[in-house]
Each structure stands twice: as structure tokens, then as C-alpha cells.
PDB file of C-alpha atoms in Angstrom:
ATOM      1  CA  MET A   1       7.332  15.125   6.510  1.00  0.00           C
ATOM      2  CA  ARG A   2       9.274  12.032   5.533  1.00  0.00           C
ATOM      3  CA  HIS A   3       7.929   8.497   5.134  1.00  0.00           C
ATOM      4  CA  SER A   4       9.271   5.201   6.354  1.00  0.00           C
ATOM      5  CA  ALA A   5       7.790   2.242   4.473  1.00  0.00           C
ATOM      6  CA  LEU A   6       7.511  -1.220   5.949  1.00  0.00           C
ATOM      7  CA  SER A   7       7.946  -3.888   3.316  1.00  0.00           C
ATOM      8  CA  PHE A   8       5.831  -5.730   2.205  1.00  0.00           C
ATOM      9  CA  LEU A   9       2.079  -6.201   2.381  1.00  0.00           C
ATOM     10  CA  LEU A  10       1.301  -8.921  -0.149  1.00  0.00           C
ATOM     11  CA  SER A  11      -1.934 -10.388  -1.483  1.00  0.00           C
ATOM     12  CA  THR A  12      -1.264 -13.321   0.866  1.00  0.00           C
ATOM     13  CA  GLY A  13      -0.711 -11.067   3.883  1.00  0.00           C
ATOM     14  CA  PRO A  14       2.157  -9.226   5.540  1.00  0.00           C
ATOM     15  CA  ALA A  15       5.782 -10.293   5.041  1.00  0.00           C
ATOM     16  CA  ASP A  16       9.175  -9.201   6.356  1.00  0.00           C
ATOM     17  CA  GLN A  17       9.027  -5.806   8.156  1.00  0.00           C
ATOM     18  CA  ALA A  18       5.256  -5.564   7.729  1.00  0.00           C
ATOM     19  CA  GLU A  19       4.803  -8.946   9.360  1.00  0.00           C
ATOM     20  CA  ALA A  20       7.070  -7.990  12.277  1.00  0.00           C
ATOM     21  CA  TRP A  21       5.146  -4.725  12.763  1.00  0.00           C
ATOM     22  CA  GLY A  22       1.823  -6.564  12.725  1.00  0.00           C
ATOM     23  CA  GLN A  23       3.044  -8.980  15.388  1.00  0.00           C
ATOM     24  CA  LEU A  24       3.772  -6.188  17.857  1.00  0.00           C
ATOM     25  CA  ASP A  25       1.162  -5.633  20.531  1.00  0.00           C
ATOM     26  CA  SER A  26      -1.025  -2.563  20.026  1.00  0.00           C
ATOM     27  CA  GLY A  27       0.612  -0.528  22.791  1.00  0.00           C
ATOM     28  CA  THR A  28       4.111  -1.095  21.435  1.00  0.00           C
ATOM     29  CA  ARG A  29       2.988  -0.270  17.872  1.00  0.00           C
ATOM     30  CA  GLN A  30       1.321   2.953  18.995  1.00  0.00           C
ATOM     31  CA  LYS A  31       4.363   4.009  21.051  1.00  0.00           C
ATOM     32  CA  LEU A  32       6.754   3.344  18.152  1.00  0.00           C
ATOM     33  CA  LYS A  33       4.495   5.163  15.701  1.00  0.00           C
ATOM     34  CA  GLN A  34       4.285   8.142  18.052  1.00  0.00           C
ATOM     35  CA  GLN A  35       8.084   8.256  18.263  1.00  0.00           C
ATOM     36  CA  TYR A  36       8.376   8.167  14.473  1.00  0.00           C
ATOM     37  CA  ASN A  37       5.700  10.846  14.060  1.00  0.00           C
ATOM     38  CA  GLU A  38       7.378  13.090  16.666  1.00  0.00           C
ATOM     39  CA  ALA A  39      10.593  12.755  14.649  1.00  0.00           C
ATOM     40  CA  GLY A  40       8.714  13.949  11.544  1.00  0.00           C
ATOM     41  CA  ILE A  41       8.347  10.509   9.994  1.00  0.00           C
ATOM     42  CA  LYS A  42       5.081   8.937   8.836  1.00  0.00           C
ATOM     43  CA  VAL A  43       4.957   5.133   8.940  1.00  0.00           C
ATOM     44  CA  ILE A  44       3.421   3.471   5.898  1.00  0.00           C
ATOM     45  CA  VAL A  45       3.431  -0.008   4.405  1.00  0.00           C
ATOM     46  CA  SER A  46       4.549  -0.877   0.899  1.00  0.00           C
ATOM     47  CA  ALA A  47       2.155  -3.141  -1.005  1.00  0.00           C
ATOM     48  CA  PHE A  48       3.040  -5.782  -3.600  1.00  0.00           C
ATOM     49  CA  GLY A  49       6.551  -5.192  -5.004  1.00  0.00           C
ATOM     50  CA  GLU A  50       8.362  -7.118  -7.694  1.00  0.00           C
ATOM     51  CA  THR A  51       7.299 -10.566  -6.497  1.00  0.00           C
ATOM     52  CA  GLU A  52       3.564  -9.954  -6.994  1.00  0.00           C
ATOM     53  CA  GLN A  53       1.534  -9.819 -10.185  1.00  0.00           C
ATOM     54  CA  PRO A  54      -1.980  -9.101  -8.913  1.00  0.00           C
ATOM     55  CA  THR A  55      -3.583  -8.407 -12.290  1.00  0.00           C
ATOM     56  CA  THR A  56      -1.979 -11.405 -13.980  1.00  0.00           C
ATOM     57  CA  SER A  57      -2.919 -13.578 -10.966  1.00  0.00           C
ATOM     58  CA  ASN A  58      -6.565 -12.455 -11.154  1.00  0.00           C
ATOM     59  CA  VAL A  59      -6.568 -10.925  -7.673  1.00  0.00           C
ATOM     60  CA  ASP A  60      -9.819  -8.987  -7.215  1.00  0.00           C
ATOM     61  CA  PRO A  61      -8.775  -5.316  -6.876  1.00  0.00           C
ATOM     62  CA  THR A  62     -11.748  -4.245  -4.763  1.00  0.00           C
ATOM     63  CA  THR A  63     -11.456  -7.074  -2.259  1.00  0.00           C
ATOM     64  CA  MET A  64      -7.684  -6.673  -2.068  1.00  0.00           C
ATOM     65  CA  ALA A  65      -7.941  -2.915  -1.517  1.00  0.00           C
ATOM     66  CA  HIS A  66     -10.425  -3.405   1.323  1.00  0.00           C
ATOM     67  CA  THR A  67      -8.206  -6.090   2.899  1.00  0.00           C
ATOM     68  CA  MET A  68      -5.066  -3.969   2.668  1.00  0.00           C
ATOM     69  CA  ALA A  69      -6.800  -0.800   3.875  1.00  0.00           C
ATOM     70  CA  GLN A  70      -8.132  -2.662   6.892  1.00  0.00           C
ATOM     71  CA  TRP A  71      -4.614  -3.927   7.632  1.00  0.00           C
ATOM     72  CA  VAL A  72      -3.322  -0.328   7.549  1.00  0.00           C
ATOM     73  CA  ILE A  73      -6.063   0.802   9.933  1.00  0.00           C
ATOM     74  CA  SER A  74      -5.760  -2.184  12.281  1.00  0.00           C
ATOM     75  CA  ASN A  75      -1.995  -1.793  12.513  1.00  0.00           C
ATOM     76  CA  ASP A  76      -1.956   1.932  13.351  1.00  0.00           C
ATOM     77  CA  LEU A  77      -0.193   3.054  10.172  1.00  0.00           C
ATOM     78  CA  ASP A  78      -0.257   6.430   8.442  1.00  0.00           C
ATOM     79  CA  GLY A  79      -0.887   4.990   4.993  1.00  0.00           C
ATOM     80  CA  ILE A  80       0.186   2.771   2.137  1.00  0.00           C
ATOM     81  CA  ASP A  81       2.539   2.930  -0.834  1.00  0.00           C
ATOM     82  CA  VAL A  82       1.432   0.881  -3.822  1.00  0.00           C
ATOM     83  CA  ASP A  83       4.434  -0.704  -5.524  1.00  0.00           C
ATOM     84  CA  TYR A  84       2.629  -2.187  -8.531  1.00  0.00           C
ATOM     85  CA  GLU A  85       5.095  -4.093 -10.708  1.00  0.00           C
ATOM     86  CA  ASP A  86       2.881  -6.442 -12.714  1.00  0.00           C
ATOM     87  CA  PHE A  87       4.917  -5.841 -15.855  1.00  0.00           C
ATOM     88  CA  ASP A  88       3.326  -8.723 -17.783  1.00  0.00           C
ATOM     89  CA  ALA A  89      -0.044  -6.989 -17.399  1.00  0.00           C
ATOM     90  CA  ILE A  90       1.432  -3.576 -18.173  1.00  0.00           C
ATOM     91  CA  ASN A  91       3.282  -4.824 -21.263  1.00  0.00           C
ATOM     92  CA  ALA A  92       0.148  -6.536 -22.589  1.00  0.00           C
ATOM     93  CA  ALA A  93      -1.027  -2.979 -23.346  1.00  0.00           C
ATOM     94  CA  ASN A  94      -4.687  -4.048 -23.264  1.00  0.00           C
ATOM     95  CA  GLY A  95      -5.779  -1.691 -20.478  1.00  0.00           C
ATOM     96  CA  GLN A  96      -6.262  -4.400 -17.853  1.00  0.00           C
ATOM     97  CA  ALA A  97      -3.321  -3.236 -15.715  1.00  0.00           C
ATOM     98  CA  GLU A  98      -4.563   0.333 -15.751  1.00  0.00           C
ATOM     99  CA  GLN A  99      -8.129  -0.712 -14.948  1.00  0.00           C
ATOM    100  CA  TRP A 100      -6.977  -2.994 -12.120  1.00  0.00           C
ATOM    101  CA  LEU A 101      -4.784  -0.288 -10.604  1.00  0.00           C
ATOM    102  CA  THR A 102      -7.491   2.359 -10.977  1.00  0.00           C
ATOM    103  CA  THR A 103     -10.091   0.228  -9.186  1.00  0.00           C
ATOM    104  CA  PHE A 104      -7.593  -0.760  -6.499  1.00  0.00           C
ATOM    105  CA  THR A 105      -6.476   2.845  -5.889  1.00  0.00           C
ATOM    106  CA  GLU A 106      -9.981   4.317  -5.862  1.00  0.00           C
ATOM    107  CA  THR A 107     -11.127   1.667  -3.379  1.00  0.00           C
ATOM    108  CA  LEU A 108      -8.110   2.299  -1.156  1.00  0.00           C
ATOM    109  CA  ARG A 109      -8.824   6.023  -1.166  1.00  0.00           C
ATOM    110  CA  GLN A 110     -12.485   5.457  -0.263  1.00  0.00           C
ATOM    111  CA  THR A 111     -11.431   3.366   2.731  1.00  0.00           C
ATOM    112  CA  LEU A 112      -8.376   5.445   3.661  1.00  0.00           C
ATOM    113  CA  PRO A 113      -9.621   9.052   3.376  1.00  0.00           C
ATOM    114  CA  LYS A 114      -7.363  11.793   2.037  1.00  0.00           C
ATOM    115  CA  GLY A 115      -6.130  14.044   4.821  1.00  0.00           C
ATOM    116  CA  LYS A 116      -6.155  11.188   7.310  1.00  0.00           C
ATOM    117  CA  TYR A 117      -4.110   8.567   5.439  1.00  0.00           C
ATOM    118  CA  ILE A 118      -1.233   8.741   2.968  1.00  0.00           C
ATOM    119  CA  LEU A 119      -1.670   6.964  -0.371  1.00  0.00           C
ATOM    120  CA  THR A 120       1.307   6.951  -2.714  1.00  0.00           C
ATOM    121  CA  HIS A 121       2.519   4.931  -5.664  1.00  0.00           C
ATOM    122  CA  ALA A 122       6.091   3.813  -6.142  1.00  0.00           C
ATOM    123  CA  ARG A 123       7.823   5.703  -8.874  1.00  0.00           C
ATOM    124  CA  LYS A 124       7.240   3.189 -11.629  1.00  0.00           C
ATOM    125  CA  SER A 125       6.270   4.527 -15.033  1.00  0.00           C
ATOM    126  CA  LEU A 126       2.674   3.264 -15.068  1.00  0.00           C
ATOM    127  CA  CYS A 127       1.924   4.420 -11.534  1.00  0.00           C
ATOM    128  CA  VAL A 128       3.406   7.874 -11.948  1.00  0.00           C
ATOM    129  CA  ARG A 129       1.582   8.510 -15.220  1.00  0.00           C
ATOM    130  CA  ALA A 130      -1.755   7.157 -14.097  1.00  0.00           C
ATOM    131  CA  PHE A 131      -1.997   8.246 -10.475  1.00  0.00           C
ATOM    132  CA  SER A 132      -0.274  11.554  -9.894  1.00  0.00           C
ATOM    133  CA  LEU A 133      -3.514  12.965  -8.439  1.00  0.00           C
ATOM    134  CA  PHE A 134      -3.990  10.482  -5.590  1.00  0.00           C
TER     135      PHE A 134
END
């Protein structure tokens, strides 16, 4: 099964493709998702990206995970891809980036159960090393 990721779900809310998807009425979203799924494609949203530094910006990981998980559920998606690129926090090498991402990921997984929702991490060095089991 392949994935198609809408970009981006930010700490301030959806942007770009994610925003357009969220503005569709429920019936249209469900019909489009069904068409993607029938074609062997799961529809997910990509969170954060290079413009966001959630750890450095003191975004609460638990609250943010609940907010983003609810957006995934409310918008009929198959899951979320975490594109964590807070390189200032990572390069500080004090463990805060890892702790933030661990709390965020564990909270996402609690709200988006394995087997029902996809949870991936973009192939960045920190994410791949720390979260290959999610």
C-alpha cells in the first residue's frame, strides 16, 4: 500500500494541501478517500516540516499530539507522517528534542491506534533512529 501525504499540518493549523482537504465537505472528503484507498493509496497528512520548530518554540507535545490526532480523525484520514525538523533542538544535544518527539509520538499513537491509523516519521536522522518501532 502506498501513501499520499497532504502537506502540512502545522502547530497553528492546516496549511496548503491539508487546509484545502479540511475545507472539503465531509461527503466529498469521504468519496475522494475511498477512491484513493481503492487505488491502493492511503491518505495521510504530514506534520510540521522545515518551517516549524516545536521544541524550540515550547509547543506542548501532549496538547499538540491530541490536536493533530483529532484533526486526522475529523478529516477522515488514514494517518499522519511526522516531519520533525527542529534542528536547533536536535543539535543542542541535551535530550530535549528526543523527549519532545517521544512524548508527541506516544500521545499520537494512544489517540490513533496501531492497526487503524498509520503513524510514520519522515526519514530524518533523529526520527529514523529514535522511532523505527512506531
